[in-house]
CSV table of C-alpha atoms in Angstrom, one decimal:
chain,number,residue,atom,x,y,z
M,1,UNK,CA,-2.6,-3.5,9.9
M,2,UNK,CA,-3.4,-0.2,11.9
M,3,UNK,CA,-0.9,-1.2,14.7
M,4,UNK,CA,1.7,-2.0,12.4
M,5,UNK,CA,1.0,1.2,10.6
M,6,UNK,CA,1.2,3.3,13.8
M,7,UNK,CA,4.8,0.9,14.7
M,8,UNK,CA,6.0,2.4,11.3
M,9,UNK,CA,5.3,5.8,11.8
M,10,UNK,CA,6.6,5.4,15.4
M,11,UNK,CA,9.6,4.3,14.2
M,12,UNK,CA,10.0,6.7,11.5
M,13,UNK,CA,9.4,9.7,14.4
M,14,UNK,CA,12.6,8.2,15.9
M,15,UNK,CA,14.5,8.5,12.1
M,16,UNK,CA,14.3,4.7,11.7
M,17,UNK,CA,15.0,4.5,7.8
M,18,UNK,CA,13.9,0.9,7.9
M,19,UNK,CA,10.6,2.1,9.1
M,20,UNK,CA,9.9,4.9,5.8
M,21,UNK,CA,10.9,1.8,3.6
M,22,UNK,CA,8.3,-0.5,5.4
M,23,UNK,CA,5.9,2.3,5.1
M,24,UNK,CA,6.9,3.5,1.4
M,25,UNK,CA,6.1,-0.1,0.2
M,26,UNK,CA,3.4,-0.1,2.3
M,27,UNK,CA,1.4,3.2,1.1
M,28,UNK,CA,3.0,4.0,-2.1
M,29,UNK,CA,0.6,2.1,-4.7
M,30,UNK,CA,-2.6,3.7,-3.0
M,31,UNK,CA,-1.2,7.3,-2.6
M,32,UNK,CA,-0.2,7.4,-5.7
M,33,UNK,CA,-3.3,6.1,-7.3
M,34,UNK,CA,-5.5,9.0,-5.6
M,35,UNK,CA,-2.7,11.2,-6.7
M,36,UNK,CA,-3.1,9.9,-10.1
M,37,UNK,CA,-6.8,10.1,-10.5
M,38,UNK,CA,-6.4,13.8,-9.4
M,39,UNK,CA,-3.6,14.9,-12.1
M,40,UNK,CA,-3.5,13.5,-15.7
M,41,UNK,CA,0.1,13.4,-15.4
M,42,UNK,CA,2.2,10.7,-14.3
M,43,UNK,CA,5.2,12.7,-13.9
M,44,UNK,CA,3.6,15.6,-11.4
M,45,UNK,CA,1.7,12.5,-9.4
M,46,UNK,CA,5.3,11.1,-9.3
M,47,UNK,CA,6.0,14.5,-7.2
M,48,UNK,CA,3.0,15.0,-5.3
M,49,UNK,CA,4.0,11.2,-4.4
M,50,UNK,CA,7.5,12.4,-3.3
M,51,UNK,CA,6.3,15.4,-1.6
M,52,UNK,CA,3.9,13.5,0.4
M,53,UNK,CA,6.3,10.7,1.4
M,54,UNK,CA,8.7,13.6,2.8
M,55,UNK,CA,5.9,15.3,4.5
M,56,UNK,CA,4.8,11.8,6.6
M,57,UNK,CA,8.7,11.0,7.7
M,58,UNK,CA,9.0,15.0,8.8
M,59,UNK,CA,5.7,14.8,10.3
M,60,UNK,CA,5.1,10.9,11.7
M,61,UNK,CA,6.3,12.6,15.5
M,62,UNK,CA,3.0,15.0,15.0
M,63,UNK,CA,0.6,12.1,13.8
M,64,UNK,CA,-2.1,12.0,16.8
M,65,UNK,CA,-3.8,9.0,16.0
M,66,UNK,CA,-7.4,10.9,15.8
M,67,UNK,CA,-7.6,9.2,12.5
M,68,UNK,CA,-6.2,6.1,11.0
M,69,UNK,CA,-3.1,6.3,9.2
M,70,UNK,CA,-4.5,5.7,6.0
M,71,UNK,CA,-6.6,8.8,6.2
M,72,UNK,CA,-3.5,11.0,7.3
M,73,UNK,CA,-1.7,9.8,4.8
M,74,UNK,CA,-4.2,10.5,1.8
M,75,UNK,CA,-5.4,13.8,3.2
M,76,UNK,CA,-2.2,14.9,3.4
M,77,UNK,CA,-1.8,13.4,-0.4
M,78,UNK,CA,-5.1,15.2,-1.5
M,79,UNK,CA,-3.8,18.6,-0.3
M,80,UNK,CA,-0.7,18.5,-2.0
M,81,UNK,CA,-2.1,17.4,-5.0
M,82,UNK,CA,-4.5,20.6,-4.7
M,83,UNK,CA,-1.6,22.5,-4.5
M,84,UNK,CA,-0.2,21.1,-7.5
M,85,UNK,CA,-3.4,21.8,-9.3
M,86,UNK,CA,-3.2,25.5,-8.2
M,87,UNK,CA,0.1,25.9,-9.0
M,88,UNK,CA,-0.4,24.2,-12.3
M,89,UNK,CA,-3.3,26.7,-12.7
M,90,UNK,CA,-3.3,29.7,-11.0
M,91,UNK,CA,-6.8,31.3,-10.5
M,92,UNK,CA,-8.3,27.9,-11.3
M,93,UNK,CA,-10.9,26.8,-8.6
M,94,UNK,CA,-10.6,23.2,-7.4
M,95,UNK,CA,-13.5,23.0,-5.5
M,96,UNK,CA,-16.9,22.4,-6.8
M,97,UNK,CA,-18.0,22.7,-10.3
M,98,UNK,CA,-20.6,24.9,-10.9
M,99,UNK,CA,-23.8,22.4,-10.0
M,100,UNK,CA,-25.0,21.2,-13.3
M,101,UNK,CA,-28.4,21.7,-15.0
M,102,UNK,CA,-29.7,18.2,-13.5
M,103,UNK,CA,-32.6,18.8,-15.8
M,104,UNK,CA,-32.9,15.2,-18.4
M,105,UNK,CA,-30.5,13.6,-16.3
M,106,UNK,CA,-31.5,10.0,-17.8
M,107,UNK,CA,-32.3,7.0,-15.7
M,108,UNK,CA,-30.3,4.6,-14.2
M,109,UNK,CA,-31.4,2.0,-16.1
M,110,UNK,CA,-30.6,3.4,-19.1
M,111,UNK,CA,-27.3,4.1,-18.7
M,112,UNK,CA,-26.7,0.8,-17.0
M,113,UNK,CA,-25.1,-1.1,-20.5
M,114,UNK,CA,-23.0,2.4,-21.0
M,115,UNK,CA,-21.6,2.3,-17.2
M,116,UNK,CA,-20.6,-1.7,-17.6
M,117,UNK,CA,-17.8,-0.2,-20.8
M,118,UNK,CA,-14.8,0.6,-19.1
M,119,UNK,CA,-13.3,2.7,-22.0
M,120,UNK,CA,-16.5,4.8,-21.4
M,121,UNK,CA,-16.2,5.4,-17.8
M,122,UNK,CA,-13.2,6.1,-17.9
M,123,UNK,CA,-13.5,9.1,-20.5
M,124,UNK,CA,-16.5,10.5,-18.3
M,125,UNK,CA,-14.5,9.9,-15.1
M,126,UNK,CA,-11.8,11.9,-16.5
M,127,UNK,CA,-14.9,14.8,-17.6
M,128,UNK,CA,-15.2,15.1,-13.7
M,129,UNK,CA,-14.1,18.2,-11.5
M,130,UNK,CA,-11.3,17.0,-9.1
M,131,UNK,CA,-13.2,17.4,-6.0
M,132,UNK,CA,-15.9,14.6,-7.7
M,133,UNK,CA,-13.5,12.5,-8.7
M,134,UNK,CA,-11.6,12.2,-5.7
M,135,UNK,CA,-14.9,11.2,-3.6
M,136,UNK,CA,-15.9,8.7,-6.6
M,137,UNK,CA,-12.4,7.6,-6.1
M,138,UNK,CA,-12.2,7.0,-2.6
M,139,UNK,CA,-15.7,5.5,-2.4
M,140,UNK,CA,-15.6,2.9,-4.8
M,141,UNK,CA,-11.7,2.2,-5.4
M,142,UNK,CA,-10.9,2.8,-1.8
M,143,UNK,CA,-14.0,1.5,-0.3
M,144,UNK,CA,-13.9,3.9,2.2
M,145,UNK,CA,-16.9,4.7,4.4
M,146,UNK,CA,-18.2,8.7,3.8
M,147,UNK,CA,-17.2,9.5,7.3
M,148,UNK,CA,-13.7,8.8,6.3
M,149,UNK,CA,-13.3,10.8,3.3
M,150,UNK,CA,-15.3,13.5,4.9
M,151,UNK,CA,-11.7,13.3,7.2
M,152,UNK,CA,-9.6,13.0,3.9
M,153,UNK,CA,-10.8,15.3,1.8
M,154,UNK,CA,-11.8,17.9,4.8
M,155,UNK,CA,-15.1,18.5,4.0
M,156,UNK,CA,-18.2,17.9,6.0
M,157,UNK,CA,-19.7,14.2,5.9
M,158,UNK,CA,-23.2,15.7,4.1
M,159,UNK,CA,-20.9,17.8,1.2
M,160,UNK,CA,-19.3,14.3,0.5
M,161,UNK,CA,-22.6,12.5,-0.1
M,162,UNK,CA,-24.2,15.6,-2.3
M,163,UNK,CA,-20.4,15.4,-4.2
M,164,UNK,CA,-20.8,11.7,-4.9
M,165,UNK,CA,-24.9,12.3,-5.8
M,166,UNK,CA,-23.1,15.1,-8.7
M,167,UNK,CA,-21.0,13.2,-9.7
M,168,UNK,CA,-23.3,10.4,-10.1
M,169,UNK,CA,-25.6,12.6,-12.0
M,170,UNK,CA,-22.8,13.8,-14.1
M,171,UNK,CA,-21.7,10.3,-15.2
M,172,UNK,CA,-24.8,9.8,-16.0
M,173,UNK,CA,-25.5,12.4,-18.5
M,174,UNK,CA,-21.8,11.7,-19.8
M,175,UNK,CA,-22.3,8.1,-20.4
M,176,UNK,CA,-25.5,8.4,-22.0
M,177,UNK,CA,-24.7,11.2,-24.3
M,178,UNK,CA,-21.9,8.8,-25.6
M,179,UNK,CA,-24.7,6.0,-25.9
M,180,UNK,CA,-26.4,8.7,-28.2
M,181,UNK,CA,-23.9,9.2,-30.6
M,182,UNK,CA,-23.2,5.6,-31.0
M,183,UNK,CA,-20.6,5.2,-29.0
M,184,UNK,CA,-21.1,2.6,-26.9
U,1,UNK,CA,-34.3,17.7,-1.7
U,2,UNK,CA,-34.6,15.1,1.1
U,3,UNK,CA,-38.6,14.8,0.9
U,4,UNK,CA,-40.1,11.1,-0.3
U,5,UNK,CA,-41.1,11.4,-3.8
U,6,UNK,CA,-43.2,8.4,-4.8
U,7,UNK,CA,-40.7,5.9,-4.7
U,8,UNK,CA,-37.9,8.2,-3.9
U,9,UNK,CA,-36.4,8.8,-1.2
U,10,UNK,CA,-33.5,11.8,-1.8
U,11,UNK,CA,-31.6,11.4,1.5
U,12,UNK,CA,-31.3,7.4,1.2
U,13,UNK,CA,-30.3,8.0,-2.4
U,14,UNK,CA,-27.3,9.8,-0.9
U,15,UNK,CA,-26.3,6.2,0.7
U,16,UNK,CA,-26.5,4.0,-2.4
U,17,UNK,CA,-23.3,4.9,-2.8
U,18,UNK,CA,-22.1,3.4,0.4
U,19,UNK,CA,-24.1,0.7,0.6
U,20,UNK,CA,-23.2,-0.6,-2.7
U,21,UNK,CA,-19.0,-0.2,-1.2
U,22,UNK,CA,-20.4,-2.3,2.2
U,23,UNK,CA,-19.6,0.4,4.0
U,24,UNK,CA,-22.6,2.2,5.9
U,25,UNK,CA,-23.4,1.6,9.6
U,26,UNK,CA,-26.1,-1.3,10.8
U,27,UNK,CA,-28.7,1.2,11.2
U,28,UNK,CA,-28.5,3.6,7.4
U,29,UNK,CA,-27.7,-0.1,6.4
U,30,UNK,CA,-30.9,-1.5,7.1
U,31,UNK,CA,-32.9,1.7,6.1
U,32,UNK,CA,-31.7,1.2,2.5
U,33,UNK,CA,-32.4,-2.4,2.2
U,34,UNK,CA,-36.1,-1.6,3.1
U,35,UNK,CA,-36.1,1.2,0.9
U,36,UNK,CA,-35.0,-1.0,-2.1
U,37,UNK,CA,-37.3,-3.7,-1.3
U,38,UNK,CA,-40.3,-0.9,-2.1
U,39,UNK,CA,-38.2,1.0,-4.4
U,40,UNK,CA,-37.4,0.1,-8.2
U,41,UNK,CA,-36.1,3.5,-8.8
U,42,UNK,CA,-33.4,2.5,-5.8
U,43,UNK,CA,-33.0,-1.0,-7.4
U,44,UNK,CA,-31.8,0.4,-10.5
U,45,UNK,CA,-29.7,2.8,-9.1
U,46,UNK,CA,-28.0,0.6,-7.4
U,47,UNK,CA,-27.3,-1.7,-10.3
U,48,UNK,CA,-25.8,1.3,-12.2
U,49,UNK,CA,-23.7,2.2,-9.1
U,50,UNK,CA,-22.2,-1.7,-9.1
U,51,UNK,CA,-21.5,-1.4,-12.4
U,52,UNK,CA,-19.5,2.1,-11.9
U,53,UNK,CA,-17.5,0.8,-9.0
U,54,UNK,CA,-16.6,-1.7,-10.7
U,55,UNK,CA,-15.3,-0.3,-13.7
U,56,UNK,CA,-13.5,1.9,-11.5
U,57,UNK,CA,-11.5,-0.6,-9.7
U,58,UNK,CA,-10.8,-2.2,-12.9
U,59,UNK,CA,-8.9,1.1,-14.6
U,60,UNK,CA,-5.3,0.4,-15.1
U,61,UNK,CA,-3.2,3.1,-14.8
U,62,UNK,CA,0.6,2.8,-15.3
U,63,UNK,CA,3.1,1.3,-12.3
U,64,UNK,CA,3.7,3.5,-9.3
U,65,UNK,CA,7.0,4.9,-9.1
U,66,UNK,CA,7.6,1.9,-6.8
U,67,UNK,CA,11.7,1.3,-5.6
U,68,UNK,CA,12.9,4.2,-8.2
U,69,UNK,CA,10.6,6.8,-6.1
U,70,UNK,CA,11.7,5.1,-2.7
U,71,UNK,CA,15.4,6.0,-3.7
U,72,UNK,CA,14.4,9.7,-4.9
U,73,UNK,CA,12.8,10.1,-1.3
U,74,UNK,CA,15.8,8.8,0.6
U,75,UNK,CA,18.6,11.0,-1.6
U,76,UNK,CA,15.9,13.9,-0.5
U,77,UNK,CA,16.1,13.3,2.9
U,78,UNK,CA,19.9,12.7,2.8
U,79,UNK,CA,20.4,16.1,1.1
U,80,UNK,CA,17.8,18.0,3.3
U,81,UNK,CA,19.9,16.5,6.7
U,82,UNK,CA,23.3,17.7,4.9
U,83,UNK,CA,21.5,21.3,3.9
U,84,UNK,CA,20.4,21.5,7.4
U,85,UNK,CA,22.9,20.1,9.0
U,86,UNK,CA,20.1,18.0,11.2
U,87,UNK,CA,20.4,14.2,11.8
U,88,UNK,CA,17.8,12.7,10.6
U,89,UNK,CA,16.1,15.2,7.9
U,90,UNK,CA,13.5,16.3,10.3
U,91,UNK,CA,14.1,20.1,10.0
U,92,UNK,CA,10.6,21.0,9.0
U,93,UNK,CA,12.6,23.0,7.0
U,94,UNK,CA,10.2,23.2,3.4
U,95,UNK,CA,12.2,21.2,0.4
U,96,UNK,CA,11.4,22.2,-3.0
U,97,UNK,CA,11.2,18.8,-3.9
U,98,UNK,CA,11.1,18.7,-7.6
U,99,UNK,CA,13.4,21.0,-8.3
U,100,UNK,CA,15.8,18.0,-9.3
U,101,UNK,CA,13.9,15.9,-10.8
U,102,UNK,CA,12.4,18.3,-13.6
U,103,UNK,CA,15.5,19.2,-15.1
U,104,UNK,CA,17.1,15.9,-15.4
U,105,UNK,CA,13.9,14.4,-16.4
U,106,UNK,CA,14.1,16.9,-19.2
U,107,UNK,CA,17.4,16.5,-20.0
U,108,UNK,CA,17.2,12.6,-20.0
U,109,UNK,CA,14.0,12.8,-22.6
U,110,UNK,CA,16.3,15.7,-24.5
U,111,UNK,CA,18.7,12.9,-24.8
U,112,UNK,CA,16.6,10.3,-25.8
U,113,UNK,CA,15.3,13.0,-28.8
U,114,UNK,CA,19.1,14.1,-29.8
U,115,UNK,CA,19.6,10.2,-30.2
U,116,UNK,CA,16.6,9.9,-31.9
U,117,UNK,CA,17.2,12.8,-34.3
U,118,UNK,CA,20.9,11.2,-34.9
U,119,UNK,CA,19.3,7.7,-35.8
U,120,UNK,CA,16.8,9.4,-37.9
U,121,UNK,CA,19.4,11.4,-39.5
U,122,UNK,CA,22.1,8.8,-40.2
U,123,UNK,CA,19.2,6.1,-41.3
U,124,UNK,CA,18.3,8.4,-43.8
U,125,UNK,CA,21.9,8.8,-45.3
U,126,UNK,CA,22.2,7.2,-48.6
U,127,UNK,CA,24.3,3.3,-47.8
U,128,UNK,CA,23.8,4.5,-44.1
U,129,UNK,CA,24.2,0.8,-42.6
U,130,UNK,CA,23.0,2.1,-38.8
U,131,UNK,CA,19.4,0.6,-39.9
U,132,UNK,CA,18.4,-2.2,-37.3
U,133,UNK,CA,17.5,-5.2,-39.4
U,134,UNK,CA,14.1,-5.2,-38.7
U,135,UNK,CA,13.9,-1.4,-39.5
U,136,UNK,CA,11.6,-0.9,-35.8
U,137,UNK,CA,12.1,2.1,-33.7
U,138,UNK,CA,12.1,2.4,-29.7
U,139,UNK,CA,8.3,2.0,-29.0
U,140,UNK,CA,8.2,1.4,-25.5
U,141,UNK,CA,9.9,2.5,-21.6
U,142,UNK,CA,10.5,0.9,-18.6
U,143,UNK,CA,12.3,0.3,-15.3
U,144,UNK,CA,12.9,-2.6,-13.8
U,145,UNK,CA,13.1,-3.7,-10.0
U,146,UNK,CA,16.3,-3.1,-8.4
U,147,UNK,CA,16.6,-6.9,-7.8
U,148,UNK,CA,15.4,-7.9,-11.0
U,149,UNK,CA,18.1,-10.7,-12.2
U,150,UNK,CA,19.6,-10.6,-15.6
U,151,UNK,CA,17.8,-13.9,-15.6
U,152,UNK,CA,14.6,-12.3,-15.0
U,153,UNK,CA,14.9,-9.5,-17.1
U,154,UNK,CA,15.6,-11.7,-20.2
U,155,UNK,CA,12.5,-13.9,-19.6
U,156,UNK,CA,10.2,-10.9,-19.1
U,157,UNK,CA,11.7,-8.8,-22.3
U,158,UNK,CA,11.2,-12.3,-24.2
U,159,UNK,CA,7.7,-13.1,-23.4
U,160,UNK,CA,7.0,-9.5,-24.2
U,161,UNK,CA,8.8,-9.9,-27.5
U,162,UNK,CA,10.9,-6.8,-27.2
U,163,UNK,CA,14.8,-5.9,-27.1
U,164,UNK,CA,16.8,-3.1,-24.9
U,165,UNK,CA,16.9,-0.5,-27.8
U,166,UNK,CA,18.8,1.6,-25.4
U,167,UNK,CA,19.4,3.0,-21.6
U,168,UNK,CA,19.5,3.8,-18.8
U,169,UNK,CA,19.2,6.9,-18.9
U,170,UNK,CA,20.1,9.1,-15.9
U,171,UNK,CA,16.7,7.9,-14.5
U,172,UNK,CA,17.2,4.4,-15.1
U,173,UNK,CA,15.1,4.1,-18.1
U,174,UNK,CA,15.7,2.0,-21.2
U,175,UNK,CA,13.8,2.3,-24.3
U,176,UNK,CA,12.7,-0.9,-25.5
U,177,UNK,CA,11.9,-1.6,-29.6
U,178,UNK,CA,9.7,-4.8,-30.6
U,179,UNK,CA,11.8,-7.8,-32.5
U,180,UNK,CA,9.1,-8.0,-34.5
U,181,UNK,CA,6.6,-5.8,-34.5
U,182,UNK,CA,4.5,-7.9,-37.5
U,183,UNK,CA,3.8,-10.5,-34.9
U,184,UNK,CA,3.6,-8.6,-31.6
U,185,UNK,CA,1.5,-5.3,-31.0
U,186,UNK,CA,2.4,-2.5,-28.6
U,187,UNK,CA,-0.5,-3.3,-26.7
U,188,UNK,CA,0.6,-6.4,-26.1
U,189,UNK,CA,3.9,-5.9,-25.4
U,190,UNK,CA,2.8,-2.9,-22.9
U,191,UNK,CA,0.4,-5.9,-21.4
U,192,UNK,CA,2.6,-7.9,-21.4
U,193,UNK,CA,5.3,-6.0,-19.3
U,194,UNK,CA,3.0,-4.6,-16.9
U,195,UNK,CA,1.7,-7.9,-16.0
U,196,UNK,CA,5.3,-8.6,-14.5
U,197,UNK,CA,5.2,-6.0,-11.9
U,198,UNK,CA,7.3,-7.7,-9.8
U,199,UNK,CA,10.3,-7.4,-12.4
U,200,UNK,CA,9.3,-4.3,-14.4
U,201,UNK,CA,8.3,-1.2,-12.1
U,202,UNK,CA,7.5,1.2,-14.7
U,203,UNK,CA,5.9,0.7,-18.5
U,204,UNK,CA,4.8,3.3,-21.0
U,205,UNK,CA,4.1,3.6,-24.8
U,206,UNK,CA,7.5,5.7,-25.7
C-alpha cells in the first residue's frame, strides 16, 4: 500500500491525471472523514476536501517521504480544516480548551454502560474542542499509533497523549452527566 | 502527574489509549499489560476505552463526496492550467477553491425552495390538481454514481421505497419523495439508500 501510494504521488508530480484519480479514490473516504469530524458541516468538509486534494497534486513533487503518505495527506487535511475553522470564526482559538476542572471526574466503570450508547457518544464527541477530537479521532477510528498523529496534527508526541487523557476525562463527565438525567 | 498512586500509574494511563488501538511499541506494550495485571483501576479504564473506540468507528456520517468531488477537483485544475496558462495545473499559484461552488450551491438549493414555494402555492389553490396522489413532499437527496445503470438506479430507489420527485439540479442532485410514506419511514429510506454506496454517492434527509 505505501509503495503504491508513493507510485501515485510520483505519478501525479509528473501531471499523470490517471494517478490523482487512483489516489482521489484512494484517500478521499478517510480525508474526508477527519475533515468531517472537525466541521459540523458537510458542505465546508466538501471544500476543505477539495482544497486538500488540489494542494497534494500541486504539491506530490515536494512530498519527501519523511513520513508516510497517509500522514502528509491528513496533516495537510487537518491544517486546512483549521483554517476553515478560523475563517469560519475569526478570533476563535482552535487549540486547546481551557483544561477542565477534573475535579468528580467519575470512574470508568461507571460510565462504562453510558460509553457502549452510540447516540450518547456521539453528542459528547461532538461537546469536544477540535484539537480533542481530532486525536480521539485518529486514535481510535484511524488506529494510528501517537507518534503518528504527533506528525499529523504537529504537535509534540507527549501533548497528544495529555490531549487524548482530556478528552478522555471530558467524555467522561459528559456521558455520565447524561446517565444523570436519565438519559441513557 | 506521572507519580504511582496506589494502583495508578499516570504516565501508563497515558497509553491505554494506544494499547487498546494495538498500536504501542513491544516495550510501553508490555509495561501496560503488567500494569493491568496489578491494576483494577487500568482494567476498567480500559474496558471504557474499548467501548469508546468502538462507538466511534461505528458513527455514520453521510457519503463522501466520492466521483461528484473527483469531477469538481479535475474542472479546478483544468481552469487553474487555463488561468495560468501552465500545463498541468502545477502553478502553485493559490486557487480560491470554493468560490464556485458556494454560489451555485446556493442557487441550486434557491431553486429547489422557488419550486417548493410554487408547489406549495399552486397545491393550495382551490381545484388546484398539481397534488401528487399520495399528497408526500420531497423528503430526501441524493447523487448517484456516474456509472450507476438506469437498471440500478431503479432497483435501489425501489427497495428504498422512494420516487425521483425531481432533479438534477446543477449539482446533480435529485430530490427523492417516499411512494408511501405510511409504510416506509425516512429513516429507512435514508438506510436504505446509504447501504447502496456503490450506486448512490450521496444521501441526506431534504
Amino acid at each position: 500500500m505505501t509503495q503504491d501510494d508513493r507510485e501515485l504521488l510520483n505519478r501525479m508530480a509528473k501531471g499523470d491525471q490517471s494517478a490523482l484519480d487512483a489516489f482521489y479514490r484512494l484517500y478521499e473516504g478517510r480525508v474526508y472523514r477527519f475533515i468531517r469530524s472537525k466541521l459540523n458541516d458537510s458542505f465546508d468538509a466538501s471544500d476543505v476536501l477539495n482544497e486538500v486534494m488540489f494542494e497534494v497534486w500541486r504539491n506530490a513533487s515536494r512530498f519527501e517521504g519523511r513520513s508516510s503518505v497517509s500522514t502528509w495527506v491528513l496533516g495537510i487535511a487537518h491544517h486546512k480544516t483549521i483554517d476553515r475553522i478560523r475563517r469560519r470564526k475569526p478570533g476563535e482559538s482552535v487549540e486547546l480548551d481551557p483544561e477542565m476542572a477534573e475535579d468528580d471526574v467519575p470512574d470508568a466503570a461507571e460510565t462504562l454502560s453510558a460509553a457502549q450508547d452510540a447516540k450518547q457518544v456521539r453528542h459528547c464527541v461532538d461537546q469536544l474542542s477540535e484539537a480533542h477530537r481530532s486525536v480521539v479521532h485518529l486514535a481510535f477510528f484511524e488506529d494510528l499509533p501517537y507518534g503518528e498523529i504527533a506528525g499529523i496534527v504537529g504537535c509534540p508526541e507527549g501533548t497528544v497523549k495529555t490531549r487524548m487523557f482530556h478528552a478522555k476525562k471530558a467524555l467522561m463527565k459528559c456521558l455520565a452527566g447524561l446517565k444523570e438525567m436519565g438519559l441513557s | 502527574m506521572m507519580a504511582e498512586n496506589g494502583n495508578r500509574d499516570e504516565a501508563l494511563d497515558l497509553l491505554l489509549p494506544w494499547y487498546v488501538n494495538d498500536t504501542l511499541g513491544a516495550e510501553e506494550r508490555q509495561q501496560v499489560e503488567a500494569y493491568l495485571e496489578r491494576s483494577p483501576h487500568a482494567r476498567d479504564e480500559v474496558d471504557l476505552l474499548r467501548a469508546l473506540r468502538q462507538q466511534v468507528k461505528e458513527q455514520r456520517i453521510e457519503n463522501s463526496p466520492g466521483d461528484l468531488g473527483l469531477q469538481r477537483l479535475k474542472r479546478e485544475i483544468k481552469q487553474d492550467t487555463q488561468q495560468s496558462g501552465g500545463s498541468d495545473g502545477k502553478t502553485g499559484k493559490v486557487v480560491t477553491v470554493a468560490n464556485w461552488w458556494r454560489p451555485l450551491a446556493v442557487a441550486a438549493c434557491l431553486a429547489v425552495m422557488v419550486q417548493a414555494a410554487v408547489m406549495v402555492g399552486l397545491t393550495g389553490l382551490p381545484g388546484s390538481d398539481v397534488t401528487t396522489a399520495s399528497g408526500n413532499a420531497a423528503v430526501l437527496q441524493v447523487t448517484f454514481a456516474p456509472d450507476a445503470t438506469e437498471q440500478q438506479i431503479r432497483d435501489v430507489l425501489q427497495s428504498a421505497g422512494a420516487s425521483i420527485a425531481d432533479g438534477p439540479t446543477a449539482l446533480g442532485i435529485y430530490n427523492l419523495r417516499l411512494v408511501d410514506p405510511t409504510g416506509t419511514t425516512v429513516e429507512e429510506a435514508l438506510a436504505t439508500l446509504r447501504a447502496s454506496n456503490r450506486i448512490v454517492t450521496f444521501a441526506e434527509r431534504n
